[in-house]
Amino acid sequence: MENLSYLVAFNHLFFSMVAVVIMVLLARTVVAGTKYSAVLMIVVFGLLMGTLFVESGLAQPGLGDFPVIVLLGQTTVIALIASFFVGGQEIRRLLMKQLGSVESLVEPGKHEVFVGTTSTQLVYVIRAFVLLMSIEMVSALISGRSGSHPLGESYMALAYVGMTISLILIDSKAKIANKRNYLVRGVVEVLAIIAVLIISLRISQLVSGFIGLPQIFFAMVLSSGLGMAMPKWKLGPTMNALLFAGIPVVLTGSFLVGGSHMMEAFSIPGLQSVIVYGFAGQMFWMFGGLAILIFLANANHVRNLAPGMAGGLSHSGLTGACTAGDLGATAAGRAPIMINVPFLGHIFVFTILAASAESGVLLVQWVLPLVLIGLGCVYLATKNLRKANGNDEMEIKGLMQFSFGWQITAVFGSFTILHFAGMPIENASMAAASGLSHFGLFAATQGGMFGAEAASMITFIFATPFLVHPLVFGLFGKAAENNGPMASKAVMAVFIIGSLGVLFSAFSV
């Protein structure tokens, strides 16, 4: 029976890998030849497939019958560590005035093995899956968390196989000057990520008696600091894979689980207003930020809009699109910086929200001053961006100020609106996370910061506003095709619709 349990565990792992990889490749095929991001289709396919699993009787809501997919959706922190590290590097290089000076160790192969996916990109997708799985399993074994998972007894064997695959799998068509050095860097990166996970978890547990800060906060501090300390580190296979495919693969797992809750969620009293705010908030905060950058900052170019909004909202979809290179090389280079900068403001975000969660009500007296500070930073950013006139360094400086300010404004603005509307803070956490597509709030809520019920339902609530993303990525894709500028009238129209939607959702609580 023990041998059988190992066989079942490996079947789960390889079935999940095939299902997730095929979904990512299918999404890339659908958008091939366009400027649109594959994340758009991952949203649609993930939600539909998760719903079909339940409606066909193949699984129950939550996909407990597919524990590997559930585990994959919980590896958000691992995918973000790679982005935080590179962001720390870019910030240090910016301070050293050496932005973008480090060359890559690998020249990707250009041979297309599937429509829209080259051989190197295929390897990155597969490696990202096995890396996320094996790193999470090793972390769970070291920290003693494996016993709570259905496949926990098989973690050692599964992690060994996954780690081995991730470390030896490289594209034979890619040009790598020193393959041994490249592979060794991959091993070092894996060990560093595991160390960041363990240390951040321990710190989070140590301070839990004083304040309920989530693991992702300390993981961000550690990985960003490590990146700033190592600005000349050339990325190995681990970081390259996680930057390209880590977030899309995590989102695939999250949306499969979220789709399985779709029918269930609509029948739970009180969640309808949460879902409505998710849709409306997505249009209000995303297109409100775009309107500021376009009309007030005169920064209407995708190189500014994409990384600015990815950082300004810690937006999972745009973060994945930018780091994968879907919206251009400049946006890909700037995105890690913009993602890191607002996380410095999470000292306030997570401390105040953790204290609010413990008291059961939003600490408004602390929140309102921060909203004003955020708006002040946004105003300063618009002034600097207007003066940039295409200057790379000034644009980055202005976008850093905007990302920080809009992040504070959007997060605390959302909680303030929902607080005065009368929504419980547990539901407000789900509504705010989904309305901003905010990776940090998603991970914190999923980790139990706002209670067990919110942790179980966040995957679906977080996924539903992504159905607005055909519009979001449609405008970003069109802007990329038009060499940068976005349709300003469409942005303003969607912002007005979102504003009306936020008002409606507030009155419907």
Coordinates of C-alpha atoms in Angstrom, one line a residue:
M1 CA 0.0 0.0 0.0
E2 CA 2.9 2.3 0.7
N3 CA 4.2 1.7 -2.8
L4 CA 0.8 2.4 -4.2
S5 CA 0.6 5.7 -2.3
Y6 CA 3.8 6.8 -3.9
L7 CA 2.5 5.8 -7.3
V8 CA -0.7 7.9 -6.7
A9 CA 1.4 10.9 -5.7
F10 CA 3.5 10.7 -8.8
N11 CA 0.4 10.3 -11.0
H12 CA -1.0 13.5 -9.4
L13 CA 2.2 15.4 -10.0
F14 CA 2.6 14.4 -13.6
F15 CA -1.1 14.8 -14.5
S16 CA -1.1 18.3 -13.0
M17 CA 2.2 19.2 -14.8
V18 CA 0.7 18.1 -18.1
A19 CA -2.6 19.9 -17.5
V20 CA -1.0 23.2 -16.4
V21 CA 1.7 23.2 -19.1
I22 CA -0.8 22.5 -21.8
M23 CA -3.1 25.3 -20.6
V24 CA -0.2 27.8 -20.6
L25 CA 0.9 26.7 -24.1
L26 CA -2.7 26.9 -25.3
A27 CA -3.0 30.4 -24.0
R28 CA 0.2 31.4 -25.7
T29 CA -1.0 29.8 -29.0
V30 CA -4.3 31.8 -28.9
V31 CA -2.5 35.1 -28.5
A32 CA 0.4 34.2 -30.9
G33 CA 1.1 36.9 -33.5
T34 CA -0.6 39.6 -31.4
K35 CA 0.7 42.0 -28.7
Y36 CA -1.8 40.5 -26.1
S37 CA -0.6 38.7 -23.1
A38 CA -1.2 34.9 -22.6
V39 CA -2.3 35.7 -19.0
L40 CA -5.6 36.9 -20.5
M41 CA -6.4 33.4 -21.8
I42 CA -5.1 31.7 -18.7
V43 CA -7.8 33.5 -16.8
V44 CA -10.6 32.3 -19.1
F45 CA -9.3 28.7 -19.5
G46 CA -8.6 28.3 -15.8
L47 CA -12.0 29.4 -14.6
L48 CA -13.8 27.4 -17.2
M49 CA -11.8 24.2 -16.6
G50 CA -12.2 24.5 -12.8
T51 CA -15.9 24.9 -13.2
L52 CA -16.1 22.0 -15.6
F53 CA -14.2 19.7 -13.1
V54 CA -16.9 20.3 -10.5
E55 CA -20.0 20.4 -12.8
S56 CA -18.9 17.1 -14.5
G57 CA -18.5 15.4 -11.1
L58 CA -14.7 15.0 -11.6
A59 CA -13.9 17.0 -8.4
Q60 CA -15.5 18.8 -5.5
P61 CA -15.3 22.6 -5.0
G62 CA -11.7 23.5 -3.9
L63 CA -10.3 20.6 -6.1
G64 CA -9.3 18.5 -3.1
D65 CA -9.2 15.6 -5.5
F66 CA -6.2 17.3 -7.2
P67 CA -3.9 18.2 -4.3
V68 CA -1.0 19.2 -6.5
I69 CA -3.0 21.8 -8.3
V70 CA -4.2 23.2 -5.0
L71 CA -0.5 23.3 -3.8
L72 CA 0.5 25.0 -7.0
G73 CA -2.0 27.8 -6.3
Q74 CA -0.3 28.4 -2.9
T75 CA 3.2 29.0 -4.3
T76 CA 2.6 32.7 -4.9
V77 CA 5.4 33.8 -2.6
I78 CA 8.0 31.7 -4.5
A79 CA 7.1 33.3 -7.8
L80 CA 7.3 36.7 -6.3
I81 CA 10.7 36.2 -4.7
A82 CA 12.3 36.1 -8.1
S83 CA 10.6 39.4 -9.1
F84 CA 11.6 41.0 -5.8
F85 CA 15.2 39.9 -6.2
V86 CA 15.5 41.3 -9.7
G87 CA 13.7 44.4 -8.6
G88 CA 16.3 44.9 -5.8
Q89 CA 19.0 44.5 -8.4
E90 CA 17.5 47.1 -10.7
I91 CA 17.0 49.6 -7.8
R92 CA 20.7 49.2 -6.9
R93 CA 21.7 49.6 -10.5
L94 CA 19.6 52.7 -10.8
L95 CA 21.3 54.2 -7.7
M96 CA 24.6 53.3 -9.3
K97 CA 23.5 54.7 -12.6
Q98 CA 24.2 51.4 -14.3
L99 CA 20.6 50.4 -15.2
G100 CA 20.4 47.4 -17.4
S101 CA 24.2 46.9 -17.6
V102 CA 24.3 43.1 -16.7
E103 CA 24.4 40.8 -19.7
S104 CA 22.4 37.6 -19.9
L105 CA 24.3 34.2 -19.7
V106 CA 21.9 32.6 -22.2
E107 CA 20.8 33.5 -25.7
P108 CA 17.4 31.9 -26.0
G109 CA 16.7 29.6 -28.9
K110 CA 14.4 31.0 -31.6
H111 CA 13.0 27.7 -32.9
E112 CA 9.2 27.6 -32.4
V113 CA 8.1 24.2 -31.1
F114 CA 4.5 25.2 -30.6
V115 CA 2.7 28.2 -32.1
G116 CA 3.8 31.2 -30.0
T117 CA 6.3 29.3 -27.9
T118 CA 10.0 28.7 -28.6
S119 CA 12.0 25.8 -27.4
T120 CA 13.6 27.9 -24.6
Q121 CA 10.2 29.2 -23.5
L122 CA 8.8 25.7 -23.4
V123 CA 11.7 24.7 -21.1
Y124 CA 11.0 27.7 -18.9
V125 CA 7.4 26.8 -18.5
I126 CA 8.1 23.1 -17.5
R127 CA 11.0 24.2 -15.3
A128 CA 8.8 26.8 -13.6
F129 CA 6.2 24.2 -12.7
V130 CA 8.7 21.7 -11.2
L131 CA 10.6 24.4 -9.4
L132 CA 7.5 25.8 -7.7
M133 CA 6.4 22.3 -6.7
S134 CA 9.8 21.1 -5.4
I135 CA 10.8 24.3 -3.6
E136 CA 7.4 24.4 -1.8
M137 CA 7.7 20.7 -0.9
V138 CA 11.3 21.1 0.5
S139 CA 10.2 24.2 2.4
A140 CA 7.3 22.3 3.9
L141 CA 9.5 19.4 4.9
I142 CA 12.1 21.7 6.6
S143 CA 9.4 23.7 8.4
G144 CA 7.3 20.7 9.4
R145 CA 4.2 21.7 7.4
S146 CA 4.1 18.6 5.1
G147 CA 2.0 16.5 7.5
S148 CA -1.1 18.7 6.8
H149 CA -1.1 17.9 3.0
P150 CA -2.7 14.8 1.5
L151 CA 0.6 13.9 -0.3
G152 CA 2.9 15.0 2.5
E153 CA 4.3 11.5 3.0
S154 CA 5.5 11.6 -0.6
Y155 CA 7.1 15.0 -0.5
M156 CA 10.6 13.8 -0.2
A157 CA 10.4 11.6 -3.3
L158 CA 8.4 14.2 -5.3
A159 CA 10.8 17.0 -4.4
Y160 CA 13.8 14.9 -5.4
V161 CA 12.3 14.2 -8.8
G162 CA 11.1 17.8 -9.3
M163 CA 14.4 19.3 -8.2
T164 CA 16.4 17.0 -10.4
I165 CA 14.3 17.8 -13.5
S166 CA 14.5 21.6 -12.8
L167 CA 18.3 21.6 -12.4
I168 CA 19.3 19.5 -15.5
L169 CA 16.6 20.7 -17.9
I170 CA 18.1 23.2 -20.3
D171 CA 17.3 24.0 -23.9
S172 CA 19.8 22.4 -26.3
K173 CA 19.1 25.1 -28.9
A174 CA 19.9 27.9 -26.5
K175 CA 23.4 29.4 -26.7
I176 CA 25.1 29.2 -23.3
A177 CA 28.8 30.1 -23.0
N178 CA 29.5 28.1 -19.8
K179 CA 26.8 25.5 -19.1
R180 CA 28.4 24.2 -15.9
N181 CA 28.5 27.7 -14.5
Y182 CA 24.9 28.3 -15.6
L183 CA 23.7 25.1 -13.9
V184 CA 25.6 25.9 -10.7
R185 CA 23.9 29.3 -10.6
G186 CA 20.6 27.5 -10.8
V187 CA 21.4 25.4 -7.7
V188 CA 22.5 28.5 -5.8
E189 CA 19.3 30.3 -6.7
V190 CA 17.2 27.3 -5.5
L191 CA 19.0 27.2 -2.2
A192 CA 18.6 31.0 -1.8
I193 CA 14.9 30.9 -2.4
I194 CA 14.4 28.0 0.1
A195 CA 16.4 30.0 2.6
V196 CA 14.3 33.1 2.1
L197 CA 11.1 31.0 2.5
I198 CA 12.3 29.4 5.7
I199 CA 13.7 32.6 7.3
S200 CA 10.6 34.7 6.3
L201 CA 8.3 32.1 7.7
R202 CA 10.2 31.9 11.0
I203 CA 10.3 35.7 11.4
S204 CA 6.5 35.8 10.7
Q205 CA 5.9 33.2 13.4
L206 CA 8.2 35.0 15.8
V207 CA 6.4 38.4 15.5
S208 CA 2.9 36.9 15.3
G209 CA 2.5 37.5 19.1
F210 CA 2.8 41.2 18.5
I211 CA 1.5 41.7 14.9
G212 CA 0.1 39.3 12.3
L213 CA 2.4 40.2 9.5
P214 CA 2.3 37.6 6.6
Q215 CA 5.2 35.7 5.3
I216 CA 5.2 37.5 2.0
F217 CA 6.2 40.8 3.7
F218 CA 9.4 39.4 5.1
A219 CA 10.1 37.4 1.9
M220 CA 9.9 40.7 0.0
V221 CA 12.3 42.4 2.4
L222 CA 14.8 39.6 2.3
S223 CA 14.8 38.9 -1.5
S224 CA 14.8 42.6 -2.4
G225 CA 17.7 43.2 0.1
L226 CA 19.5 40.3 -1.4
G227 CA 19.0 41.7 -4.9
M228 CA 20.3 45.1 -3.8
A229 CA 23.4 43.4 -2.3
M230 CA 24.1 41.5 -5.5
P231 CA 23.4 43.9 -8.4
K232 CA 25.9 42.1 -10.7
W233 CA 24.5 38.6 -10.2
K234 CA 23.8 37.1 -13.6
L235 CA 20.6 35.1 -13.6
G236 CA 20.7 31.3 -13.8
P237 CA 18.1 28.9 -15.0
T238 CA 16.0 29.1 -11.8
M239 CA 15.5 32.8 -11.9
N240 CA 15.1 32.9 -15.7
A241 CA 12.3 30.3 -15.5
L242 CA 10.5 31.9 -12.6
L243 CA 10.6 35.4 -14.1
F244 CA 9.3 34.2 -17.5
A245 CA 6.7 31.6 -16.4
G246 CA 6.4 31.6 -12.6
I247 CA 3.5 33.9 -12.3
P248 CA 1.5 32.5 -15.3
V249 CA 1.9 29.0 -13.9
V250 CA 0.8 30.1 -10.3
L251 CA -2.2 31.9 -11.8
T252 CA -3.1 28.8 -13.7
G253 CA -3.3 26.8 -10.5
S254 CA -5.1 29.6 -8.7
F255 CA -7.7 30.0 -11.4
L256 CA -8.4 26.3 -11.7
V257 CA -9.1 26.2 -7.9
G258 CA -11.1 29.5 -8.2
G259 CA -13.2 28.2 -11.0
S260 CA -14.2 25.2 -8.9
H261 CA -15.7 27.6 -6.4
M262 CA -17.7 29.6 -9.0
M263 CA -21.1 28.0 -8.6
E264 CA -20.7 27.7 -4.9
A265 CA -19.7 31.3 -4.3
F266 CA -22.8 32.8 -6.0
S267 CA -25.0 31.1 -3.5
I268 CA -23.2 32.3 -0.3
P269 CA -25.0 35.4 1.2
G270 CA -22.9 38.5 1.3
L271 CA -20.4 37.5 -1.4
Q272 CA -22.4 39.0 -4.2
S273 CA -21.3 42.5 -3.2
V274 CA -17.7 41.3 -2.8
I275 CA -17.8 40.0 -6.4
V276 CA -19.4 43.2 -7.7
Y277 CA -16.7 45.3 -6.0
G278 CA -14.0 43.1 -7.5
F279 CA -15.3 43.9 -11.0
A280 CA -16.0 47.5 -10.4
G281 CA -12.8 48.1 -8.4
Q282 CA -10.7 46.6 -11.2
M283 CA -12.1 49.2 -13.6
F284 CA -12.0 52.1 -11.1
W285 CA -8.5 51.6 -9.7
M286 CA -6.8 50.4 -12.9
F287 CA -8.3 52.9 -15.3
G288 CA -8.2 55.7 -12.7
G289 CA -4.5 55.2 -12.4
L290 CA -4.2 55.0 -16.2
A291 CA -6.2 58.3 -16.5
I292 CA -3.8 60.0 -14.1
L293 CA -0.7 58.9 -16.1
I294 CA -2.3 59.8 -19.4
F295 CA -4.1 63.1 -18.7
L296 CA -2.2 64.5 -15.7
A297 CA 1.3 63.1 -16.2
N298 CA 1.5 63.2 -20.0
A299 CA 3.0 59.7 -19.8
N300 CA 0.8 57.9 -22.4
H301 CA 3.2 55.2 -23.5
V302 CA 3.0 51.5 -22.7
R303 CA 6.6 51.6 -21.3
N304 CA 5.2 53.8 -18.6
L305 CA 1.6 52.6 -18.3
A306 CA 2.3 48.9 -17.9
P307 CA 5.0 48.9 -15.2
G308 CA 3.4 51.9 -13.5
M309 CA 0.1 50.1 -13.0
A310 CA 1.8 46.7 -12.3
G311 CA 3.6 48.4 -9.4
G312 CA 0.8 50.8 -8.5
L313 CA -1.6 48.0 -7.8
S314 CA 0.8 45.1 -7.3
H315 CA -1.3 43.8 -10.1
S316 CA -0.7 40.1 -10.7
G317 CA -1.9 40.0 -14.4
L318 CA 0.2 43.0 -15.5
T319 CA 3.2 41.8 -13.4
G320 CA 3.1 38.4 -15.2
A321 CA 2.7 40.1 -18.6
C322 CA 5.5 42.5 -18.1
T323 CA 8.1 40.1 -16.6
A324 CA 7.3 37.6 -19.5
G325 CA 8.2 40.4 -22.0
D326 CA 4.7 40.5 -23.5
L327 CA 4.5 44.3 -23.4
G328 CA 8.0 45.1 -24.6
A329 CA 11.6 45.0 -23.3
T330 CA 11.4 48.5 -21.6
A331 CA 8.3 47.5 -19.6
A332 CA 9.9 44.2 -18.7
G333 CA 13.0 46.0 -17.4
R334 CA 11.1 48.6 -15.4
A335 CA 8.4 46.3 -13.9
P336 CA 10.6 44.6 -11.2
I337 CA 11.5 48.1 -9.9
M338 CA 7.9 49.2 -9.8
I339 CA 6.8 46.0 -8.1
N340 CA 9.4 46.4 -5.4
V341 CA 9.0 50.1 -4.6
P342 CA 5.4 49.9 -3.3
F343 CA 6.2 46.9 -1.2
L344 CA 8.2 49.2 1.0
G345 CA 4.8 50.8 1.8
H346 CA 3.6 47.4 2.9
I347 CA 5.2 48.2 6.3
F348 CA 2.1 50.3 6.7
V349 CA -0.2 48.1 4.7
F350 CA 0.3 44.8 6.5
T351 CA 0.9 46.2 10.0
I352 CA -2.4 48.3 9.9
L353 CA -4.4 45.6 8.2
A354 CA -3.0 42.9 10.5
A355 CA -4.0 45.0 13.5
S356 CA -7.4 45.7 11.9
A357 CA -7.9 41.9 11.3
E358 CA -7.2 41.2 14.9
S359 CA -9.6 43.8 16.2
G360 CA -12.2 42.9 13.6
V361 CA -12.6 46.4 12.3
L362 CA -10.6 48.8 10.1
L363 CA -8.4 51.3 12.1
V364 CA -9.7 54.3 10.2
Q365 CA -7.8 56.8 12.3
W366 CA -4.5 55.3 10.8
V367 CA -5.8 54.7 7.3
L368 CA -7.1 58.1 6.3
P369 CA -3.8 60.0 6.8
L370 CA -2.1 57.3 4.7
V371 CA -4.6 57.9 1.8
L372 CA -3.7 61.6 1.8
I373 CA 0.1 60.7 1.8
G374 CA -0.5 58.4 -1.1
L375 CA -2.3 61.1 -3.1
G376 CA 0.5 63.5 -2.3
C377 CA 3.0 61.0 -3.8
V378 CA 0.9 60.6 -6.9
Y379 CA 0.7 64.4 -7.3
L380 CA 4.6 64.6 -7.0
A381 CA 4.9 61.8 -9.6
T382 CA 2.7 63.6 -12.1
K383 CA 4.9 66.7 -11.8
N384 CA 8.1 64.7 -12.4
L385 CA 6.6 62.7 -15.3
R386 CA 5.5 65.8 -17.1
K387 CA 9.1 67.1 -16.9
A388 CA 10.6 63.8 -18.1
N389 CA 10.1 64.4 -21.8
G390 CA 11.3 60.9 -22.7
N391 CA 14.3 60.9 -20.3
D392 CA 14.7 57.3 -19.1
E393 CA 16.0 58.1 -15.6
M394 CA 13.3 60.8 -14.9
E395 CA 10.5 58.5 -16.1
I396 CA 11.7 55.7 -13.8
K397 CA 11.9 58.2 -10.9
G398 CA 8.4 59.4 -11.6
L399 CA 7.0 55.9 -12.0
M400 CA 8.5 54.9 -8.7
Q401 CA 6.8 57.7 -6.9
F402 CA 3.5 56.9 -8.7
S403 CA 3.7 53.2 -7.9
F404 CA 4.3 53.9 -4.2
G405 CA 1.6 56.6 -4.0
W406 CA -1.1 54.8 -6.0
Q407 CA -0.5 51.6 -4.0
I408 CA -1.1 53.3 -0.7
T409 CA -4.1 55.2 -2.1
A410 CA -5.7 52.1 -3.8
V411 CA -5.3 49.6 -0.9
F412 CA -6.4 51.9 1.9
G413 CA -8.9 53.7 -0.3
S414 CA -10.6 50.3 -1.0
F415 CA -10.7 49.3 2.6
T416 CA -12.0 52.8 3.6
I417 CA -14.8 52.7 1.0
L418 CA -15.9 49.2 2.1
H419 CA -15.6 50.0 5.8
F420 CA -18.0 52.9 5.5
A421 CA -20.3 50.8 3.3
G422 CA -20.6 48.4 6.2
M423 CA -18.8 45.4 4.8
P424 CA -17.0 43.1 7.4
I425 CA -13.3 43.3 7.2
E426 CA -13.0 39.6 6.2
N427 CA -15.1 40.2 3.1
A428 CA -13.4 43.6 2.5
S429 CA -10.0 41.8 2.3
M430 CA -11.3 39.6 -0.5
A431 CA -13.0 42.5 -2.3
A432 CA -9.9 44.7 -2.1
A433 CA -7.5 42.0 -3.2
S434 CA -9.7 41.1 -6.2
G435 CA -10.5 44.7 -7.1
L436 CA -6.8 45.5 -7.4
S437 CA -5.6 42.0 -8.5
H438 CA -3.2 42.6 -5.6
F439 CA -0.7 39.8 -5.2
G440 CA 0.3 40.7 -1.7
L441 CA -3.3 40.9 -0.3
F442 CA -4.1 37.7 -2.1
A443 CA -1.2 35.8 -0.6
A444 CA -1.9 37.3 2.9
T445 CA -5.6 36.4 2.7
Q446 CA -4.8 32.9 1.3
G447 CA -2.5 32.5 4.3
G448 CA -5.3 33.1 6.8
M449 CA -4.6 36.7 7.8
F450 CA -8.4 37.4 7.6
G451 CA -9.8 34.1 8.7
A452 CA -10.4 30.6 7.4
E453 CA -13.5 31.4 5.3
A454 CA -11.7 34.2 3.5
A455 CA -8.7 31.9 2.9
S456 CA -10.9 29.3 1.3
M457 CA -12.9 31.6 -1.0
I458 CA -10.1 34.0 -2.0
T459 CA -9.1 31.9 -5.0
F460 CA -12.4 32.3 -6.7
I461 CA -13.1 35.9 -5.6
F462 CA -9.6 36.9 -6.8
A463 CA -10.1 35.2 -10.1
T464 CA -13.5 36.7 -11.1
P465 CA -12.4 40.3 -11.9
F466 CA -9.8 38.8 -14.3
L467 CA -12.8 38.5 -16.6
V468 CA -12.4 42.2 -17.0
H469 CA -9.0 41.6 -18.4
P470 CA -10.0 41.1 -22.0
L471 CA -10.7 44.8 -21.8
V472 CA -7.5 45.6 -19.8
F473 CA -5.1 43.5 -22.0
G474 CA -7.1 44.5 -25.1
L475 CA -6.2 48.2 -24.5
F476 CA -2.6 47.4 -23.5
G477 CA -2.2 45.1 -26.5
K478 CA -3.5 47.7 -28.8
A479 CA -1.2 50.3 -27.3
A480 CA 1.8 48.0 -27.9
E481 CA 0.7 47.4 -31.5
N482 CA 0.4 51.2 -32.0
N483 CA 4.0 51.7 -30.8
G484 CA 3.0 52.9 -27.3
P485 CA 0.1 55.3 -26.9
M486 CA -3.2 54.0 -25.4
A487 CA -6.7 55.1 -26.4
S488 CA -7.3 57.9 -23.9
K489 CA -11.1 58.2 -24.5
A490 CA -11.6 54.5 -23.9
V491 CA -9.6 54.7 -20.6
M492 CA -11.8 57.6 -19.4
A493 CA -15.0 55.8 -20.4
V494 CA -14.1 52.6 -18.5
F495 CA -13.0 54.7 -15.5
I496 CA -16.4 56.4 -15.3
I497 CA -18.1 53.0 -15.6
G498 CA -15.9 51.7 -12.8
S499 CA -16.7 54.7 -10.6
L500 CA -20.4 54.0 -11.0
G501 CA -19.8 50.4 -10.2
V502 CA -17.9 51.1 -7.0
L503 CA -20.8 53.4 -5.9
F504 CA -23.3 50.7 -6.7
S505 CA -21.3 48.0 -4.8
A506 CA -21.0 50.2 -1.8
F507 CA -24.7 50.8 -1.6
S508 CA -25.5 47.1 -2.2
V509 CA -23.5 45.9 0.9

